[in-house]
PDB file of C-alpha atoms in Angstrom:
ATOM      1  CA  UNK U   1      95.025 -77.198  50.775  1.00 80.00           C
ATOM      2  CA  UNK U   2      93.851 -75.852  54.119  1.00 83.00           C
ATOM      3  CA  UNK U   3      90.251 -75.345  52.996  1.00 82.00           C
ATOM      4  CA  UNK U   4      90.057 -78.828  51.498  1.00 81.00           C
ATOM      5  CA  UNK U   5      91.621 -80.376  54.613  1.00 85.00           C
ATOM      6  CA  UNK U   6      89.070 -78.628  56.844  1.00 85.00           C
ATOM      7  CA  UNK U   7      86.171 -79.736  54.626  1.00 82.00           C
ATOM      8  CA  UNK U   8      87.417 -83.320  54.621  1.00 84.00           C
ATOM      9  CA  UNK U   9      87.722 -83.317  58.400  1.00 86.00           C
ATOM     10  CA  UNK U  10      84.151 -82.026  58.734  1.00 89.00           C
ATOM     11  CA  UNK U  11      82.850 -84.805  56.464  1.00 87.00           C
ATOM     12  CA  UNK U  12      84.709 -87.495  58.376  1.00 84.00           C
ATOM     13  CA  UNK U  13      86.003 -89.163  55.219  1.00 82.00           C
ATOM     14  CA  UNK U  14      88.180 -88.432  52.198  1.00 81.00           C
ATOM     15  CA  UNK U  15      86.949 -89.206  48.679  1.00 83.00           C
ATOM     16  CA  UNK U  16      89.998 -87.777  46.987  1.00 83.00           C
ATOM     17  CA  UNK U  17      90.238 -85.288  44.158  1.00 86.00           C
ATOM     18  CA  UNK U  18      87.537 -85.887  41.519  1.00 89.00           C
ATOM     19  CA  UNK U  19      89.942 -84.941  38.725  1.00 91.00           C
ATOM     20  CA  UNK U  20      92.607 -87.234  40.141  1.00 91.00           C
ATOM     21  CA  UNK U  21      90.085 -90.065  40.522  1.00 90.00           C
ATOM     22  CA  UNK U  22      89.025 -89.720  36.889  1.00 91.00           C
ATOM     23  CA  UNK U  23      92.625 -89.527  35.707  1.00 92.00           C
ATOM     24  CA  UNK U  24      93.538 -92.708  37.579  1.00 89.00           C
ATOM     25  CA  UNK U  25      90.514 -94.632  36.352  1.00 90.00           C
ATOM     26  CA  UNK U  26      90.051 -93.473  32.773  1.00 89.00           C
ATOM     27  CA  UNK U  27      93.298 -92.072  31.393  1.00 88.00           C
ATOM     28  CA  UNK U  28      94.353 -95.409  29.904  1.00 90.00           C
ATOM     29  CA  UNK U  29      90.854 -96.542  28.955  1.00 92.00           C
ATOM     30  CA  UNK U  30      89.867 -93.661  26.674  1.00 92.00           C
ATOM     31  CA  UNK U  31      92.368 -91.559  24.679  1.00 93.00           C
ATOM     32  CA  UNK U  32      89.901 -88.697  24.167  1.00 94.00           C
ATOM     33  CA  UNK U  33      89.124 -88.560  27.856  1.00 92.00           C
ATOM     34  CA  UNK U  34      92.844 -88.654  28.659  1.00 94.00           C
ATOM     35  CA  UNK U  35      93.380 -85.677  26.353  1.00 96.00           C
ATOM     36  CA  UNK U  36      90.569 -83.769  28.062  1.00 95.00           C
ATOM     37  CA  UNK U  37      91.989 -84.548  31.516  1.00 95.00           C
ATOM     38  CA  UNK U  38      95.480 -83.501  30.437  1.00 96.00           C
ATOM     39  CA  UNK U  39      93.994 -80.227  29.217  1.00 97.00           C
ATOM     40  CA  UNK U  40      92.394 -79.583  32.602  1.00 96.00           C
ATOM     41  CA  UNK U  41      95.665 -80.255  34.432  1.00 96.00           C
ATOM     42  CA  UNK U  42      97.489 -78.020  31.944  1.00 98.00           C
ATOM     43  CA  UNK U  43      94.993 -75.173  32.399  1.00 98.00           C
ATOM     44  CA  UNK U  44      95.271 -75.505  36.165  1.00 95.00           C
ATOM     45  CA  UNK U  45      99.063 -75.262  35.987  1.00 97.00           C
ATOM     46  CA  UNK U  46      98.860 -72.325  33.584  1.00 98.00           C
ATOM     47  CA  UNK U  47      96.519 -70.376  35.881  1.00 97.00           C
ATOM     48  CA  UNK U  48      98.937 -70.762  38.787  1.00 95.00           C
ATOM     49  CA  UNK U  49     101.955 -69.873  36.623  1.00 96.00           C
ATOM     50  CA  UNK U  50     100.113 -66.786  35.345  1.00 97.00           C
ATOM     51  CA  UNK U  51      99.452 -65.665  38.925  1.00 94.00           C
ATOM     52  CA  UNK U  52     103.139 -66.059  39.799  1.00 93.00           C
ATOM     53  CA  UNK U  53     104.093 -64.066  36.681  1.00 95.00           C
ATOM     54  CA  UNK U  54     101.653 -61.298  37.652  1.00 95.00           C
ATOM     55  CA  UNK U  55     103.250 -61.209  41.089  1.00 92.00           C
ATOM     56  CA  UNK U  56     106.678 -60.991  39.453  1.00 93.00           C
ATOM     57  CA  UNK U  57     105.572 -58.030  37.341  1.00 94.00           C
ATOM     58  CA  UNK U  58     104.476 -56.373  40.588  1.00 93.00           C
ATOM     59  CA  UNK U  59     107.947 -56.959  42.043  1.00 91.00           C
ATOM     60  CA  UNK U  60     107.176 -60.098  44.061  1.00 87.00           C
ATOM     61  CA  UNK U  61     108.139 -63.767  43.659  1.00 81.00           C
ATOM     62  CA  UNK U  62     111.344 -62.923  41.802  1.00 87.00           C
ATOM     63  CA  UNK U  63     113.041 -66.152  42.886  1.00 88.00           C
ATOM     64  CA  UNK U  64     110.209 -68.424  41.735  1.00 90.00           C
ATOM     65  CA  UNK U  65     110.077 -70.172  38.365  1.00 94.00           C
ATOM     66  CA  UNK U  66     106.361 -69.889  37.480  1.00 95.00           C
ATOM     67  CA  UNK U  67     106.075 -73.088  35.439  1.00 96.00           C
ATOM     68  CA  UNK U  68     108.028 -75.206  37.891  1.00 95.00           C
ATOM     69  CA  UNK U  69     106.138 -73.871  40.907  1.00 93.00           C
ATOM     70  CA  UNK U  70     102.814 -74.499  39.149  1.00 95.00           C
ATOM     71  CA  UNK U  71     103.813 -78.066  38.293  1.00 96.00           C
ATOM     72  CA  UNK U  72     104.967 -78.634  41.868  1.00 93.00           C
ATOM     73  CA  UNK U  73     101.761 -77.199  43.353  1.00 93.00           C
ATOM     74  CA  UNK U  74      99.433 -79.269  41.152  1.00 95.00           C
ATOM     75  CA  UNK U  75     101.456 -82.473  41.513  1.00 95.00           C
ATOM     76  CA  UNK U  76     101.744 -81.999  45.270  1.00 94.00           C
ATOM     77  CA  UNK U  77      98.011 -81.427  45.608  1.00 92.00           C
ATOM     78  CA  UNK U  78      97.192 -84.452  43.440  1.00 94.00           C
ATOM     79  CA  UNK U  79      99.553 -86.702  45.351  1.00 94.00           C
ATOM     80  CA  UNK U  80      98.421 -85.399  48.726  1.00 93.00           C
ATOM     81  CA  UNK U  81      94.787 -86.047  47.820  1.00 92.00           C
ATOM     82  CA  UNK U  82      95.642 -89.622  46.779  1.00 92.00           C
ATOM     83  CA  UNK U  83      97.482 -90.168  50.055  1.00 92.00           C
ATOM     84  CA  UNK U  84      94.660 -88.595  52.080  1.00 90.00           C
ATOM     85  CA  UNK U  85      92.134 -90.843  50.345  1.00 90.00           C
ATOM     86  CA  UNK U  86      94.210 -93.973  50.938  1.00 90.00           C
ATOM     87  CA  UNK U  87      94.880 -93.207  54.611  1.00 90.00           C
ATOM     88  CA  UNK U  88      91.520 -91.477  55.224  1.00 90.00           C
ATOM     89  CA  UNK U  89      93.496 -88.673  56.850  1.00 89.00           C
ATOM     90  CA  UNK U  90      93.723 -85.103  55.575  1.00 88.00           C
ATOM     91  CA  UNK U  91      96.857 -84.251  57.588  1.00 91.00           C
ATOM     92  CA  UNK U  92      99.099 -84.798  54.578  1.00 92.00           C
ATOM     93  CA  UNK U  93      97.398 -81.845  52.877  1.00 90.00           C
ATOM     94  CA  UNK U  94      98.530 -79.501  55.643  1.00 90.00           C
ATOM     95  CA  UNK U  95     102.011 -81.030  55.641  1.00 92.00           C
ATOM     96  CA  UNK U  96     102.323 -80.447  51.899  1.00 91.00           C
ATOM     97  CA  UNK U  97     100.985 -76.898  52.131  1.00 88.00           C
ATOM     98  CA  UNK U  98     103.572 -76.097  54.789  1.00 87.00           C
ATOM     99  CA  UNK U  99     106.327 -77.551  52.610  1.00 87.00           C
ATOM    100  CA  UNK U 100     105.187 -75.574  49.558  1.00 83.00           C
ATOM    101  CA  UNK U 101     104.998 -72.378  51.577  1.00 81.00           C
ATOM    102  CA  UNK U 102     108.475 -72.839  52.996  1.00 79.00           C
ATOM    103  CA  UNK U 103     110.094 -74.108  49.821  1.00 67.00           C
ATOM    104  CA  UNK U 104     113.857 -74.204  50.024  1.00 42.00           C
ATOM    105  CA  UNK U 105     114.019 -71.129  52.252  1.00 44.00           C
ATOM    106  CA  UNK U 106     114.361 -71.650  55.992  1.00 45.00           C
ATOM    107  CA  UNK U 107     111.118 -70.619  57.685  1.00 44.00           C
ATOM    108  CA  UNK U 108     112.998 -69.013  60.559  1.00 46.00           C
ATOM    109  CA  UNK U 109     114.670 -66.361  58.406  1.00 54.00           C
ATOM    110  CA  UNK U 110     112.845 -63.155  57.566  1.00 59.00           C
ATOM    111  CA  UNK U 111     113.381 -63.838  53.847  1.00 60.00           C
ATOM    112  CA  UNK U 112     112.046 -67.367  54.287  1.00 60.00           C
ATOM    113  CA  UNK U 113     108.991 -66.058  56.113  1.00 67.00           C
ATOM    114  CA  UNK U 114     108.352 -63.497  53.378  1.00 65.00           C
ATOM    115  CA  UNK U 115     108.643 -66.173  50.685  1.00 63.00           C
ATOM    116  CA  UNK U 116     106.283 -68.440  52.625  1.00 64.00           C
ATOM    117  CA  UNK U 117     103.755 -65.621  52.961  1.00 67.00           C
ATOM    118  CA  UNK U 118     103.864 -64.870  49.230  1.00 64.00           C
ATOM    119  CA  UNK U 119     103.542 -68.545  48.281  1.00 65.00           C
ATOM    120  CA  UNK U 120     100.606 -68.915  50.659  1.00 67.00           C
ATOM    121  CA  UNK U 121      98.905 -65.976  48.929  1.00 67.00           C
ATOM    122  CA  UNK U 122      99.494 -67.529  45.489  1.00 65.00           C
ATOM    123  CA  UNK U 123      98.172 -70.913  46.594  1.00 67.00           C
ATOM    124  CA  UNK U 124      95.080 -69.428  48.220  1.00 67.00           C
ATOM    125  CA  UNK U 125      94.083 -67.802  44.933  1.00 63.00           C
ATOM    126  CA  UNK U 126      92.996 -71.291  43.919  1.00 57.00           C
ATOM    127  CA  UNK U 127      90.191 -72.653  46.074  1.00 50.00           C
ATOM    128  CA  UNK U 128      91.237 -76.240  45.356  1.00 46.00           C
ATOM    129  CA  UNK U 129      94.342 -75.597  47.433  1.00 48.00           C
TER     130      UNK U 129
END
């Protein structure tokens, strides 16, 4: 999220997420293309879920459901990119990243800060975020 927001601010405009743009434009027009797009979104979610599972095997992220977090991360990114494109403002990307990092845990608690740090590490494994 942070890297994309910084790049968008340097460019001075927001084109949106190419995958999201294709999904919005072509998912109803071409069933084969829709299937291919769904596969890309699914692979993206799976890669994030796999990273969370690896962290769990290493004793981290025990309170995180890998599939649900992956769905939330991808959906949040997709929605934030649509909003950034519409408003021509990348600030929503940072807002969403902060919300994902904090999750349901209060950021002021030491546990909440630790959770936020771990989620940030997971999200940064994927350059799109």
